[in-house]
Amino acid sequence: MKYNYIRENVLHASLESSRLGLIHGTSGNISMRDAKDDVIAITPSGIPYEELRPEDIVIVDLKGTVIDGSFKPSSETPMHTAVYRSRKDIKAVVHTHSLFATVMSMSMQTLKTATVPSCIYYPIPVAPFEMPGSEELAQSVVKTLGKSLDVILLQNHGLVATGPTMETTMSCAIYTEECAQVCYYALAIPNASYIPVETAKKIQANVKSGGSA
């Protein structure tokens, strides 16, 4: 089987996302880039993750053309390929419809620094709503991620996390959803306090230099 490593990584992350409740049914989609050949493995469209085998993960080029696989790739393939074309540093993309990220995206406000782990990814802005699967959504995601952000929320549509490995990308998605959940519950607290932005930046710098959050 071609591209076994990235296919297995995508499948493992898909099953883990389902187990953690980040993805339900066939919602969300996950991909990973092969550094050598510059192709990506991406979840197929409309198939429950629990039914997938590694060979069912579709291989496409950076224009979205299927290179290997029997199934149709995710409807969000245009978004994934646009992200990879725009950022050489990104090797994995995790798009979830997770509950609290979706709820908090409706405010159209940058996610507040409510948790220490989420400070690693600050800021976490919101991309305006565009039709799922559209080129407009793909370009909105690319524009909002810019040249350096790791994760963004999608208005009424969850989150998009990125990273240099599947492990770091999954952590990004998990901690962003956790932060969104804390932010949601904090709305019930009068004058809730958040981690100061300057402190968040120090935490981020410490992690990037090899320290811990």
mmCIF file of C-alpha atoms in Angstrom:
data_model
loop_
_atom_site.group_PDB
_atom_site.id
_atom_site.type_symbol
_atom_site.label_atom_id
_atom_site.label_comp_id
_atom_site.label_asym_id
_atom_site.label_seq_id
_atom_site.Cartn_x
_atom_site.Cartn_y
_atom_site.Cartn_z
ATOM 1 C CA MET A 1 0.000 0.000 0.000
ATOM 2 C CA LYS A 2 1.315 3.441 -0.957
ATOM 3 C CA TYR A 3 1.886 6.121 1.685
ATOM 4 C CA ASN A 4 1.188 3.760 4.551
ATOM 5 C CA TYR A 5 2.675 6.071 7.211
ATOM 6 C CA ILE A 6 0.505 9.109 6.537
ATOM 7 C CA ARG A 7 -2.597 6.973 5.946
ATOM 8 C CA GLU A 8 -2.209 5.278 9.325
ATOM 9 C CA ASN A 9 -1.616 8.619 11.040
ATOM 10 C CA VAL A 10 -4.782 10.076 9.528
ATOM 11 C CA LEU A 11 -6.833 7.040 10.495
ATOM 12 C CA HIS A 12 -5.505 7.019 14.069
ATOM 13 C CA ALA A 13 -6.236 10.737 14.477
ATOM 14 C CA SER A 14 -9.734 10.280 13.043
ATOM 15 C CA LEU A 15 -10.558 7.511 15.497
ATOM 16 C CA GLU A 16 -9.072 9.507 18.384
ATOM 17 C CA SER A 17 -11.087 12.587 17.390
ATOM 18 C CA SER A 18 -14.248 10.494 17.336
ATOM 19 C CA ARG A 19 -13.443 8.940 20.717
ATOM 20 C CA LEU A 20 -12.859 12.371 22.261
ATOM 21 C CA GLY A 21 -16.085 13.777 20.841
ATOM 22 C CA LEU A 22 -14.339 16.275 18.573
ATOM 23 C CA ILE A 23 -15.934 14.584 15.570
ATOM 24 C CA HIS A 24 -19.348 12.908 15.348
ATOM 25 C CA GLY A 25 -20.450 10.509 12.625
ATOM 26 C CA THR A 26 -18.850 11.584 9.366
ATOM 27 C CA SER A 27 -18.396 15.245 10.305
ATOM 28 C CA GLY A 28 -14.973 16.877 10.249
ATOM 29 C CA ASN A 29 -11.968 15.793 8.211
ATOM 30 C CA ILE A 30 -8.273 15.134 8.779
ATOM 31 C CA SER A 31 -5.256 15.119 6.498
ATOM 32 C CA MET A 32 -1.482 14.742 6.551
ATOM 33 C CA ARG A 33 1.218 15.713 4.047
ATOM 34 C CA ASP A 34 3.910 13.388 2.757
ATOM 35 C CA ALA A 35 7.034 15.531 2.960
ATOM 36 C CA LYS A 36 8.895 13.717 0.187
ATOM 37 C CA ASP A 37 6.270 13.576 -2.556
ATOM 38 C CA ASP A 38 4.184 16.594 -1.430
ATOM 39 C CA VAL A 39 0.900 14.700 -1.576
ATOM 40 C CA ILE A 40 -1.648 14.401 1.200
ATOM 41 C CA ALA A 41 -3.646 11.617 2.798
ATOM 42 C CA ILE A 42 -7.189 12.720 3.644
ATOM 43 C CA THR A 43 -10.297 11.111 5.079
ATOM 44 C CA PRO A 44 -12.869 9.967 2.505
ATOM 45 C CA SER A 45 -16.287 11.536 2.191
ATOM 46 C CA GLY A 46 -19.334 10.136 3.977
ATOM 47 C CA ILE A 47 -17.825 7.037 5.611
ATOM 48 C CA PRO A 48 -17.971 6.597 9.426
ATOM 49 C CA TYR A 49 -14.433 6.636 10.800
ATOM 50 C CA GLU A 50 -14.956 3.415 12.744
ATOM 51 C CA GLU A 51 -15.440 1.583 9.435
ATOM 52 C CA LEU A 52 -12.248 2.850 7.814
ATOM 53 C CA ARG A 53 -9.078 0.909 7.087
ATOM 54 C CA PRO A 54 -5.732 2.561 6.272
ATOM 55 C CA GLU A 55 -6.166 1.806 2.558
ATOM 56 C CA ASP A 56 -9.494 3.683 2.596
ATOM 57 C CA ILE A 57 -7.702 6.975 3.329
ATOM 58 C CA VAL A 58 -7.462 8.816 0.009
ATOM 59 C CA ILE A 59 -4.228 10.192 -1.457
ATOM 60 C CA VAL A 60 -4.521 13.436 -3.424
ATOM 61 C CA ASP A 61 -2.059 15.932 -4.848
ATOM 62 C CA LEU A 62 -1.991 19.576 -3.761
ATOM 63 C CA LYS A 63 -4.618 20.428 -6.378
ATOM 64 C CA GLY A 64 -7.000 17.796 -5.003
ATOM 65 C CA THR A 65 -6.613 15.240 -7.797
ATOM 66 C CA VAL A 66 -6.924 11.658 -6.527
ATOM 67 C CA ILE A 67 -3.664 9.744 -6.893
ATOM 68 C CA ASP A 68 -4.524 6.602 -4.955
ATOM 69 C CA GLY A 69 -7.651 5.296 -3.227
ATOM 70 C CA SER A 70 -11.058 3.853 -4.026
ATOM 71 C CA PHE A 71 -13.221 6.494 -2.348
ATOM 72 C CA LYS A 72 -14.085 10.123 -2.957
ATOM 73 C CA PRO A 73 -11.944 12.427 -0.800
ATOM 74 C CA SER A 74 -13.499 14.702 1.812
ATOM 75 C CA SER A 75 -15.698 17.521 0.522
ATOM 76 C CA GLU A 76 -13.325 19.887 2.343
ATOM 77 C CA THR A 77 -10.338 18.782 0.254
ATOM 78 C CA PRO A 78 -10.143 22.274 -1.349
ATOM 79 C CA MET A 79 -9.623 23.790 2.108
ATOM 80 C CA HIS A 80 -6.922 21.289 3.096
ATOM 81 C CA THR A 81 -4.991 21.578 -0.159
ATOM 82 C CA ALA A 82 -5.179 25.398 -0.075
ATOM 83 C CA VAL A 83 -3.674 25.398 3.420
ATOM 84 C CA TYR A 84 -0.813 23.117 2.361
ATOM 85 C CA ARG A 85 -0.109 25.184 -0.746
ATOM 86 C CA SER A 86 0.070 28.368 1.310
ATOM 87 C CA ARG A 87 2.177 27.041 4.214
ATOM 88 C CA LYS A 88 5.186 24.750 3.711
ATOM 89 C CA ASP A 89 5.551 24.456 7.498
ATOM 90 C CA ILE A 90 2.185 22.719 7.890
ATOM 91 C CA LYS A 91 2.270 18.930 7.704
ATOM 92 C CA ALA A 92 -1.142 18.050 9.200
ATOM 93 C CA VAL A 93 -4.619 19.604 9.289
ATOM 94 C CA VAL A 94 -7.448 18.654 11.672
ATOM 95 C CA HIS A 95 -10.889 20.156 10.998
ATOM 96 C CA THR A 96 -13.530 19.363 13.611
ATOM 97 C CA HIS A 97 -17.129 20.421 14.191
ATOM 98 C CA SER A 98 -16.511 20.290 17.937
ATOM 99 C CA LEU A 99 -19.330 21.734 20.043
ATOM 100 C CA PHE A 100 -17.757 24.536 22.052
ATOM 101 C CA ALA A 101 -15.504 25.787 19.256
ATOM 102 C CA THR A 102 -18.610 26.059 17.100
ATOM 103 C CA VAL A 103 -20.605 27.873 19.796
ATOM 104 C CA MET A 104 -17.836 30.355 20.546
ATOM 105 C CA SER A 105 -17.222 30.989 16.845
ATOM 106 C CA MET A 106 -20.685 32.519 16.648
ATOM 107 C CA SER A 107 -19.484 35.578 18.558
ATOM 108 C CA MET A 108 -16.992 36.343 15.738
ATOM 109 C CA GLN A 109 -14.505 37.337 18.449
ATOM 110 C CA THR A 110 -10.971 36.070 18.952
ATOM 111 C CA LEU A 111 -11.043 33.301 21.561
ATOM 112 C CA LYS A 112 -10.015 34.619 24.964
ATOM 113 C CA THR A 113 -6.935 33.329 26.779
ATOM 114 C CA ALA A 114 -8.864 31.234 29.284
ATOM 115 C CA THR A 115 -6.469 28.303 29.707
ATOM 116 C CA VAL A 116 -2.699 27.934 29.935
ATOM 117 C CA PRO A 117 -2.334 25.343 27.117
ATOM 118 C CA SER A 118 -4.336 27.495 24.693
ATOM 119 C CA CYS A 119 -1.884 30.373 25.183
ATOM 120 C CA ILE A 120 0.557 28.395 23.028
ATOM 121 C CA TYR A 121 -1.689 29.069 20.035
ATOM 122 C CA TYR A 122 -2.710 32.673 20.751
ATOM 123 C CA PRO A 123 -4.347 34.442 18.978
ATOM 124 C CA ILE A 124 -7.217 32.215 17.842
ATOM 125 C CA PRO A 125 -9.405 34.344 15.535
ATOM 126 C CA VAL A 126 -12.591 33.454 13.660
ATOM 127 C CA ALA A 127 -12.880 33.075 9.894
ATOM 128 C CA PRO A 128 -16.199 34.427 8.529
ATOM 129 C CA PHE A 129 -18.751 31.859 7.383
ATOM 130 C CA GLU A 130 -18.482 30.540 3.848
ATOM 131 C CA MET A 131 -20.201 27.584 2.220
ATOM 132 C CA PRO A 132 -18.647 24.273 3.320
ATOM 133 C CA GLY A 133 -16.488 22.726 0.626
ATOM 134 C CA SER A 134 -16.246 25.953 -1.351
ATOM 135 C CA GLU A 135 -13.202 27.724 -2.738
ATOM 136 C CA GLU A 136 -14.392 30.773 -0.803
ATOM 137 C CA LEU A 137 -14.068 28.855 2.453
ATOM 138 C CA ALA A 138 -10.626 27.604 1.442
ATOM 139 C CA GLN A 139 -9.392 31.126 0.791
ATOM 140 C CA SER A 140 -10.986 32.454 3.987
ATOM 141 C CA VAL A 141 -9.151 29.811 6.020
ATOM 142 C CA VAL A 142 -5.834 30.571 4.309
ATOM 143 C CA LYS A 143 -6.284 34.313 4.865
ATOM 144 C CA THR A 144 -7.237 33.930 8.548
ATOM 145 C CA LEU A 145 -4.400 31.491 9.325
ATOM 146 C CA GLY A 146 -1.965 33.868 7.665
ATOM 147 C CA LYS A 147 1.717 32.987 7.735
ATOM 148 C CA SER A 148 2.079 31.932 11.349
ATOM 149 C CA LEU A 149 -1.139 30.960 13.188
ATOM 150 C CA ASP A 150 -1.697 27.357 14.252
ATOM 151 C CA VAL A 151 -5.466 27.296 14.688
ATOM 152 C CA ILE A 152 -8.591 29.290 13.885
ATOM 153 C CA LEU A 153 -12.299 28.974 14.511
ATOM 154 C CA LEU A 154 -14.747 28.842 11.605
ATOM 155 C CA GLN A 155 -17.965 30.779 12.107
ATOM 156 C CA ASN A 156 -20.754 28.244 12.875
ATOM 157 C CA HIS A 157 -18.436 25.507 11.609
ATOM 158 C CA GLY A 158 -15.949 24.410 14.275
ATOM 159 C CA LEU A 159 -12.175 24.766 14.083
ATOM 160 C CA VAL A 160 -9.167 24.156 11.857
ATOM 161 C CA ALA A 161 -5.956 23.145 13.626
ATOM 162 C CA THR A 162 -2.582 22.763 11.928
ATOM 163 C CA GLY A 163 0.921 21.721 12.871
ATOM 164 C CA PRO A 164 4.266 20.177 11.913
ATOM 165 C CA THR A 165 3.165 16.682 13.019
ATOM 166 C CA MET A 166 -0.142 14.910 13.525
ATOM 167 C CA GLU A 167 0.543 14.687 17.257
ATOM 168 C CA THR A 168 1.041 18.439 17.666
ATOM 169 C CA THR A 169 -1.964 19.172 15.452
ATOM 170 C CA MET A 170 -4.224 16.914 17.495
ATOM 171 C CA SER A 171 -3.014 18.575 20.707
ATOM 172 C CA CYS A 172 -3.816 21.942 19.158
ATOM 173 C CA ALA A 173 -7.372 20.859 18.317
ATOM 174 C CA ILE A 174 -7.914 19.329 21.765
ATOM 175 C CA TYR A 175 -6.624 22.337 23.726
ATOM 176 C CA THR A 176 -8.523 24.795 21.546
ATOM 177 C CA GLU A 177 -11.787 22.971 22.154
ATOM 178 C CA GLU A 178 -10.992 22.877 25.878
ATOM 179 C CA CYS A 179 -10.390 26.634 25.869
ATOM 180 C CA ALA A 180 -13.636 27.243 23.989
ATOM 181 C CA GLN A 181 -15.497 25.185 26.594
ATOM 182 C CA VAL A 182 -13.988 27.167 29.469
ATOM 183 C CA CYS A 183 -14.802 30.431 27.668
ATOM 184 C CA TYR A 184 -18.397 29.321 27.213
ATOM 185 C CA TYR A 185 -18.904 28.526 30.887
ATOM 186 C CA ALA A 186 -17.065 31.690 31.907
ATOM 187 C CA LEU A 187 -19.843 33.702 30.258
ATOM 188 C CA ALA A 188 -21.927 32.860 33.333
ATOM 189 C CA ILE A 189 -19.382 34.486 35.668
ATOM 190 C CA PRO A 190 -19.668 38.265 36.185
ATOM 191 C CA ASN A 191 -16.331 39.936 35.415
ATOM 192 C CA ALA A 192 -14.569 36.666 34.610
ATOM 193 C CA SER A 193 -10.788 37.063 34.490
ATOM 194 C CA TYR A 194 -8.528 35.798 31.729
ATOM 195 C CA ILE A 195 -4.800 35.305 31.334
ATOM 196 C CA PRO A 196 -3.309 38.677 30.326
ATOM 197 C CA VAL A 197 -2.268 38.789 26.679
ATOM 198 C CA GLU A 198 1.309 39.699 27.576
ATOM 199 C CA THR A 199 1.502 36.669 29.860
ATOM 200 C CA ALA A 200 0.052 34.499 27.107
ATOM 201 C CA LYS A 201 2.782 35.710 24.777
ATOM 202 C CA LYS A 202 5.437 34.844 27.371
ATOM 203 C CA ILE A 203 4.006 31.333 27.756
ATOM 204 C CA GLN A 204 4.017 30.939 23.983
ATOM 205 C CA ALA A 205 7.611 32.136 23.680
ATOM 206 C CA ASN A 206 8.710 29.807 26.481
ATOM 207 C CA VAL A 207 7.190 26.780 24.762
ATOM 208 C CA LYS A 208 8.681 27.688 21.391
ATOM 209 C CA SER A 209 12.115 27.938 23.017
ATOM 210 C CA GLY A 210 11.800 24.436 24.457
ATOM 211 C CA GLY A 211 10.127 25.106 27.802
ATOM 212 C CA SER A 212 6.750 23.933 29.076
ATOM 213 C CA ALA A 213 3.392 25.647 29.283
#
